[in-house]
mmCIF file with all atom_site columns, C-alpha atoms in Angstrom:
data_model
loop_
_atom_site.group_PDB
_atom_site.id
_atom_site.type_symbol
_atom_site.label_atom_id
_atom_site.label_alt_id
_atom_site.label_comp_id
_atom_site.label_asym_id
_atom_site.label_entity_id
_atom_site.label_seq_id
_atom_site.pdbx_PDB_ins_code
_atom_site.Cartn_x
_atom_site.Cartn_y
_atom_site.Cartn_z
_atom_site.occupancy
_atom_site.B_iso_or_equiv
_atom_site.pdbx_formal_charge
_atom_site.auth_seq_id
_atom_site.auth_comp_id
_atom_site.auth_asym_id
_atom_site.auth_atom_id
_atom_site.pdbx_PDB_model_num
ATOM 1   C CA . UNK Y 1 1   ? 129.812 94.291  42.962  1.00 0.00 ? 1   UNK Y CA 1
ATOM 2   C CA . UNK Y 1 2   ? 132.328 96.657  44.654  1.00 0.00 ? 2   UNK Y CA 1
ATOM 3   C CA . UNK Y 1 3   ? 128.928 99.460  44.401  1.00 0.00 ? 3   UNK Y CA 1
ATOM 4   C CA . UNK Y 1 4   ? 126.727 96.674  46.420  1.00 0.00 ? 4   UNK Y CA 1
ATOM 5   C CA . UNK Y 1 5   ? 129.965 95.963  48.854  1.00 0.00 ? 5   UNK Y CA 1
ATOM 6   C CA . UNK Y 1 6   ? 130.853 99.457  49.562  1.00 0.00 ? 6   UNK Y CA 1
ATOM 7   C CA . UNK Y 1 7   ? 126.855 100.283 49.599  1.00 0.00 ? 7   UNK Y CA 1
ATOM 8   C CA . UNK Y 1 8   ? 126.407 96.845  52.459  1.00 0.00 ? 8   UNK Y CA 1
ATOM 9   C CA . UNK Y 1 9   ? 129.507 98.238  54.467  1.00 0.00 ? 9   UNK Y CA 1
ATOM 10  C CA . UNK Y 1 10  ? 128.194 101.878 54.899  1.00 0.00 ? 10  UNK Y CA 1
ATOM 11  C CA . UNK Y 1 11  ? 125.318 100.482 55.835  1.00 0.00 ? 11  UNK Y CA 1
ATOM 12  C CA . UNK Y 1 12  ? 126.130 98.445  58.344  1.00 0.00 ? 12  UNK Y CA 1
ATOM 13  C CA . UNK Y 1 13  ? 128.895 100.908 59.602  1.00 0.00 ? 13  UNK Y CA 1
ATOM 14  C CA . UNK Y 1 14  ? 125.956 103.748 59.771  1.00 0.00 ? 14  UNK Y CA 1
ATOM 15  C CA . UNK Y 1 15  ? 123.760 101.120 62.148  1.00 0.00 ? 15  UNK Y CA 1
ATOM 16  C CA . UNK Y 1 16  ? 126.918 100.360 64.442  1.00 0.00 ? 16  UNK Y CA 1
ATOM 17  C CA . UNK Y 1 17  ? 127.226 104.186 64.782  1.00 0.00 ? 17  UNK Y CA 1
ATOM 18  C CA . UNK Y 1 18  ? 123.671 104.686 65.366  1.00 0.00 ? 18  UNK Y CA 1
ATOM 19  C CA . UNK Y 1 19  ? 123.362 102.012 67.944  1.00 0.00 ? 19  UNK Y CA 1
ATOM 20  C CA . UNK Y 1 20  ? 126.692 103.223 69.512  1.00 0.00 ? 20  UNK Y CA 1
ATOM 21  C CA . UNK Y 1 21  ? 125.198 106.155 70.051  1.00 0.00 ? 21  UNK Y CA 1
ATOM 22  C CA . UNK Y 1 22  ? 121.823 104.790 71.309  1.00 0.00 ? 22  UNK Y CA 1
ATOM 23  C CA . UNK Y 1 23  ? 123.859 103.299 74.144  1.00 0.00 ? 23  UNK Y CA 1
ATOM 24  C CA . UNK Y 1 24  ? 125.674 106.346 75.342  1.00 0.00 ? 24  UNK Y CA 1
ATOM 25  C CA . UNK Y 1 25  ? 122.313 108.241 75.820  1.00 0.00 ? 25  UNK Y CA 1
ATOM 26  C CA . UNK Y 1 26  ? 122.314 109.879 79.219  1.00 0.00 ? 26  UNK Y CA 1
ATOM 27  C CA . UNK Y 1 27  ? 120.722 108.459 82.087  1.00 0.00 ? 27  UNK Y CA 1
ATOM 28  C CA . UNK Y 1 28  ? 118.212 110.216 84.178  1.00 0.00 ? 28  UNK Y CA 1
ATOM 29  C CA . UNK Y 1 29  ? 118.085 109.343 87.939  1.00 0.00 ? 29  UNK Y CA 1
ATOM 30  C CA . UNK Y 1 30  ? 115.628 109.986 90.439  1.00 0.00 ? 30  UNK Y CA 1
ATOM 31  C CA . UNK Y 1 31  ? 116.747 112.164 93.089  1.00 0.00 ? 31  UNK Y CA 1
ATOM 32  C CA . UNK Y 1 32  ? 115.933 111.191 96.701  1.00 0.00 ? 32  UNK Y CA 1
ATOM 33  C CA . UNK Y 1 33  ? 115.420 114.988 97.952  1.00 0.00 ? 33  UNK Y CA 1
ATOM 34  C CA . UNK Y 1 34  ? 115.463 118.074 95.408  1.00 0.00 ? 34  UNK Y CA 1
ATOM 35  C CA . UNK Y 1 35  ? 119.335 118.543 96.848  1.00 0.00 ? 35  UNK Y CA 1
ATOM 36  C CA . UNK Y 1 36  ? 121.282 115.135 95.824  1.00 0.00 ? 36  UNK Y CA 1
ATOM 37  C CA . UNK Y 1 37  ? 121.322 113.173 92.942  1.00 0.00 ? 37  UNK Y CA 1
ATOM 38  C CA . UNK Y 1 38  ? 119.821 109.255 93.378  1.00 0.00 ? 38  UNK Y CA 1
ATOM 39  C CA . UNK Y 1 39  ? 123.488 108.026 92.325  1.00 0.00 ? 39  UNK Y CA 1
ATOM 40  C CA . UNK Y 1 40  ? 125.094 109.334 95.730  1.00 0.00 ? 40  UNK Y CA 1
ATOM 41  C CA . UNK Y 1 41  ? 122.748 108.052 98.046  1.00 0.00 ? 41  UNK Y CA 1
ATOM 42  C CA . UNK Y 1 42  ? 123.730 105.474 100.230 1.00 0.00 ? 42  UNK Y CA 1
ATOM 43  C CA . UNK Y 1 43  ? 120.997 103.155 101.901 1.00 0.00 ? 43  UNK Y CA 1
ATOM 44  C CA . UNK Y 1 44  ? 121.136 103.419 106.325 1.00 0.00 ? 44  UNK Y CA 1
ATOM 45  C CA . UNK Y 1 45  ? 123.108 100.323 107.191 1.00 0.00 ? 45  UNK Y CA 1
ATOM 46  C CA . UNK Y 1 46  ? 120.507 97.928  109.999 1.00 0.00 ? 46  UNK Y CA 1
ATOM 47  C CA . UNK Y 1 47  ? 122.205 98.358  113.052 1.00 0.00 ? 47  UNK Y CA 1
ATOM 48  C CA . UNK Y 1 48  ? 123.229 94.412  113.795 1.00 0.00 ? 48  UNK Y CA 1
ATOM 49  C CA . UNK Y 1 49  ? 121.814 93.160  117.029 1.00 0.00 ? 49  UNK Y CA 1
ATOM 50  C CA . UNK Y 1 50  ? 124.176 90.563  118.965 1.00 0.00 ? 50  UNK Y CA 1
ATOM 51  C CA . UNK Y 1 51  ? 121.589 87.847  119.923 1.00 0.00 ? 51  UNK Y CA 1
ATOM 52  C CA . UNK Y 1 52  ? 124.652 84.908  120.586 1.00 0.00 ? 52  UNK Y CA 1
ATOM 53  C CA . UNK Y 1 53  ? 124.798 84.075  123.885 1.00 0.00 ? 53  UNK Y CA 1
ATOM 54  C CA . UNK Y 1 54  ? 127.503 85.081  125.954 1.00 0.00 ? 54  UNK Y CA 1
ATOM 55  C CA . UNK Y 1 55  ? 129.843 82.376  127.438 1.00 0.00 ? 55  UNK Y CA 1
ATOM 56  C CA . UNK Y 1 56  ? 132.815 82.108  129.706 1.00 0.00 ? 56  UNK Y CA 1
ATOM 57  C CA . UNK Y 1 57  ? 134.596 79.669  131.533 1.00 0.00 ? 57  UNK Y CA 1
ATOM 58  C CA . UNK Y 1 58  ? 136.770 80.392  134.712 1.00 0.00 ? 58  UNK Y CA 1
ATOM 59  C CA . UNK Y 1 59  ? 139.123 77.692  134.819 1.00 0.00 ? 59  UNK Y CA 1
ATOM 60  C CA . UNK Y 1 60  ? 140.409 78.119  138.554 1.00 0.00 ? 60  UNK Y CA 1
ATOM 61  C CA . UNK Y 1 61  ? 136.471 77.848  139.999 1.00 0.00 ? 61  UNK Y CA 1
ATOM 62  C CA . UNK Y 1 62  ? 135.472 76.161  136.991 1.00 0.00 ? 62  UNK Y CA 1
ATOM 63  C CA . UNK Y 1 63  ? 132.406 77.644  136.646 1.00 0.00 ? 63  UNK Y CA 1
ATOM 64  C CA . UNK Y 1 64  ? 130.579 77.793  133.182 1.00 0.00 ? 64  UNK Y CA 1
ATOM 65  C CA . UNK Y 1 65  ? 128.199 81.127  133.017 1.00 0.00 ? 65  UNK Y CA 1
ATOM 66  C CA . UNK Y 1 66  ? 125.821 81.189  129.913 1.00 0.00 ? 66  UNK Y CA 1
ATOM 67  C CA . UNK Y 1 67  ? 123.845 84.169  129.145 1.00 0.00 ? 67  UNK Y CA 1
ATOM 68  C CA . UNK Y 1 68  ? 121.341 84.613  126.542 1.00 0.00 ? 68  UNK Y CA 1
ATOM 69  C CA . UNK Y 1 69  ? 120.119 87.728  125.537 1.00 0.00 ? 69  UNK Y CA 1
ATOM 70  C CA . UNK Y 1 70  ? 116.746 88.362  125.614 1.00 0.00 ? 70  UNK Y CA 1
ATOM 71  C CA . UNK Y 1 71  ? 116.294 88.982  121.871 1.00 0.00 ? 71  UNK Y CA 1
ATOM 72  C CA . UNK Y 1 72  ? 117.826 85.359  121.104 1.00 0.00 ? 72  UNK Y CA 1
ATOM 73  C CA . UNK Y 1 73  ? 116.087 82.217  120.107 1.00 0.00 ? 73  UNK Y CA 1
ATOM 74  C CA . UNK Y 1 74  ? 115.632 79.546  122.868 1.00 0.00 ? 74  UNK Y CA 1
ATOM 75  C CA . UNK Y 1 75  ? 118.973 77.873  123.857 1.00 0.00 ? 75  UNK Y CA 1
ATOM 76  C CA . UNK Y 1 76  ? 120.226 74.566  124.997 1.00 0.00 ? 76  UNK Y CA 1
ATOM 77  C CA . UNK Y 1 77  ? 124.165 73.841  126.812 1.00 0.00 ? 77  UNK Y CA 1
ATOM 78  C CA . UNK Y 1 78  ? 125.038 70.291  126.802 1.00 0.00 ? 78  UNK Y CA 1
ATOM 79  C CA . UNK Y 1 79  ? 127.702 69.662  129.709 1.00 0.00 ? 79  UNK Y CA 1
ATOM 80  C CA . UNK Y 1 80  ? 129.648 65.884  128.727 1.00 0.00 ? 80  UNK Y CA 1
ATOM 81  C CA . UNK Y 1 81  ? 132.422 64.671  131.112 1.00 0.00 ? 81  UNK Y CA 1
ATOM 82  C CA . UNK Y 1 82  ? 134.100 61.669  130.382 1.00 0.00 ? 82  UNK Y CA 1
ATOM 83  C CA . UNK Y 1 83  ? 131.670 61.308  127.284 1.00 0.00 ? 83  UNK Y CA 1
ATOM 84  C CA . UNK Y 1 84  ? 128.872 60.594  129.463 1.00 0.00 ? 84  UNK Y CA 1
ATOM 85  C CA . UNK Y 1 85  ? 126.296 63.720  129.241 1.00 0.00 ? 85  UNK Y CA 1
ATOM 86  C CA . UNK Y 1 86  ? 125.578 65.158  132.549 1.00 0.00 ? 86  UNK Y CA 1
ATOM 87  C CA . UNK Y 1 87  ? 123.661 68.408  132.159 1.00 0.00 ? 87  UNK Y CA 1
ATOM 88  C CA . UNK Y 1 88  ? 121.298 68.786  129.022 1.00 0.00 ? 88  UNK Y CA 1
ATOM 89  C CA . UNK Y 1 89  ? 119.568 72.037  129.475 1.00 0.00 ? 89  UNK Y CA 1
ATOM 90  C CA . UNK Y 1 90  ? 117.324 73.895  127.520 1.00 0.00 ? 90  UNK Y CA 1
ATOM 91  C CA . UNK Y 1 91  ? 117.148 77.740  127.944 1.00 0.00 ? 91  UNK Y CA 1
ATOM 92  C CA . UNK Y 1 92  ? 114.795 80.527  127.515 1.00 0.00 ? 92  UNK Y CA 1
ATOM 93  C CA . UNK Y 1 93  ? 115.982 83.821  125.781 1.00 0.00 ? 93  UNK Y CA 1
ATOM 94  C CA . UNK Y 1 94  ? 117.143 86.038  128.613 1.00 0.00 ? 94  UNK Y CA 1
ATOM 95  C CA . UNK Y 1 95  ? 118.141 83.429  130.936 1.00 0.00 ? 95  UNK Y CA 1
ATOM 96  C CA . UNK Y 1 96  ? 121.757 82.769  132.320 1.00 0.00 ? 96  UNK Y CA 1
ATOM 97  C CA . UNK Y 1 97  ? 122.465 79.533  133.340 1.00 0.00 ? 97  UNK Y CA 1
ATOM 98  C CA . UNK Y 1 98  ? 125.564 78.953  135.849 1.00 0.00 ? 98  UNK Y CA 1
ATOM 99  C CA . UNK Y 1 99  ? 127.322 75.364  135.997 1.00 0.00 ? 99  UNK Y CA 1
ATOM 100 C CA . UNK Y 1 100 ? 130.406 74.713  138.138 1.00 0.00 ? 100 UNK Y CA 1
ATOM 101 C CA . UNK Y 1 101 ? 132.182 71.139  136.448 1.00 0.00 ? 101 UNK Y CA 1
ATOM 102 C CA . UNK Y 1 102 ? 134.036 70.436  139.867 1.00 0.00 ? 102 UNK Y CA 1
ATOM 103 C CA . UNK Y 1 103 ? 130.621 69.368  141.324 1.00 0.00 ? 103 UNK Y CA 1
ATOM 104 C CA . UNK Y 1 104 ? 130.321 66.601  138.243 1.00 0.00 ? 104 UNK Y CA 1
ATOM 105 C CA . UNK Y 1 105 ? 133.386 65.347  139.189 1.00 0.00 ? 105 UNK Y CA 1
ATOM 106 C CA . UNK Y 1 106 ? 137.066 65.277  137.794 1.00 0.00 ? 106 UNK Y CA 1
ATOM 107 C CA . UNK Y 1 107 ? 137.426 64.157  134.463 1.00 0.00 ? 107 UNK Y CA 1
ATOM 108 C CA . UNK Y 1 108 ? 137.759 65.794  130.485 1.00 0.00 ? 108 UNK Y CA 1
ATOM 109 C CA . UNK Y 1 109 ? 134.454 67.740  129.888 1.00 0.00 ? 109 UNK Y CA 1
ATOM 110 C CA . UNK Y 1 110 ? 132.662 68.868  126.626 1.00 0.00 ? 110 UNK Y CA 1
ATOM 111 C CA . UNK Y 1 111 ? 130.764 71.713  126.529 1.00 0.00 ? 111 UNK Y CA 1
ATOM 112 C CA . UNK Y 1 112 ? 128.471 72.290  123.674 1.00 0.00 ? 112 UNK Y CA 1
ATOM 113 C CA . UNK Y 1 113 ? 125.868 75.872  123.679 1.00 0.00 ? 113 UNK Y CA 1
ATOM 114 C CA . UNK Y 1 114 ? 123.492 76.255  120.914 1.00 0.00 ? 114 UNK Y CA 1
ATOM 115 C CA . UNK Y 1 115 ? 120.920 78.870  119.866 1.00 0.00 ? 115 UNK Y CA 1
ATOM 116 C CA . UNK Y 1 116 ? 118.317 77.325  117.954 1.00 0.00 ? 116 UNK Y CA 1
ATOM 117 C CA . UNK Y 1 117 ? 119.788 74.627  115.979 1.00 0.00 ? 117 UNK Y CA 1
ATOM 118 C CA . UNK Y 1 118 ? 122.645 76.363  115.809 1.00 0.00 ? 118 UNK Y CA 1
ATOM 119 C CA . UNK Y 1 119 ? 126.339 75.128  117.798 1.00 0.00 ? 119 UNK Y CA 1
ATOM 120 C CA . UNK Y 1 120 ? 127.501 78.724  119.023 1.00 0.00 ? 120 UNK Y CA 1
ATOM 121 C CA . UNK Y 1 121 ? 130.151 77.431  121.281 1.00 0.00 ? 121 UNK Y CA 1
ATOM 122 C CA . UNK Y 1 122 ? 132.203 74.647  121.903 1.00 0.00 ? 122 UNK Y CA 1
ATOM 123 C CA . UNK Y 1 123 ? 134.839 73.804  124.074 1.00 0.00 ? 123 UNK Y CA 1
ATOM 124 C CA . UNK Y 1 124 ? 137.169 71.245  125.632 1.00 0.00 ? 124 UNK Y CA 1
ATOM 125 C CA . UNK Y 1 125 ? 138.273 71.412  129.436 1.00 0.00 ? 125 UNK Y CA 1
ATOM 126 C CA . UNK Y 1 126 ? 139.586 69.447  131.854 1.00 0.00 ? 126 UNK Y CA 1
ATOM 127 C CA . UNK Y 1 127 ? 138.729 69.316  135.727 1.00 0.00 ? 127 UNK Y CA 1
ATOM 128 C CA . UNK Y 1 128 ? 141.557 68.108  137.864 1.00 0.00 ? 128 UNK Y CA 1
#
């Protein structure tokens, strides 16, 4: 009985050793060129292109400037004064929109700029 157990244990151990040695075999890497090993090759990073509209607001002149890059999606500018929409403008890629909030009267303004279906700028300002 002890011999059978000892033989079975030896077979099990040799199987584990064989399996472990099979897992430690060296891996062959394909090279990208003759000088570098593929393990050290880093793919090129894609350059990010800014497609977000540029928004600036001058509180002294109450001028709002919104510039949509030429490589962006079409956009939209919405301006609310005291909760009432006073501007609802669509803009094509490459367009620049300029608004003077003082021209719409004094009050609390909410400015919302979106590109495609994403809001990219939102701000509350007070014009006195």
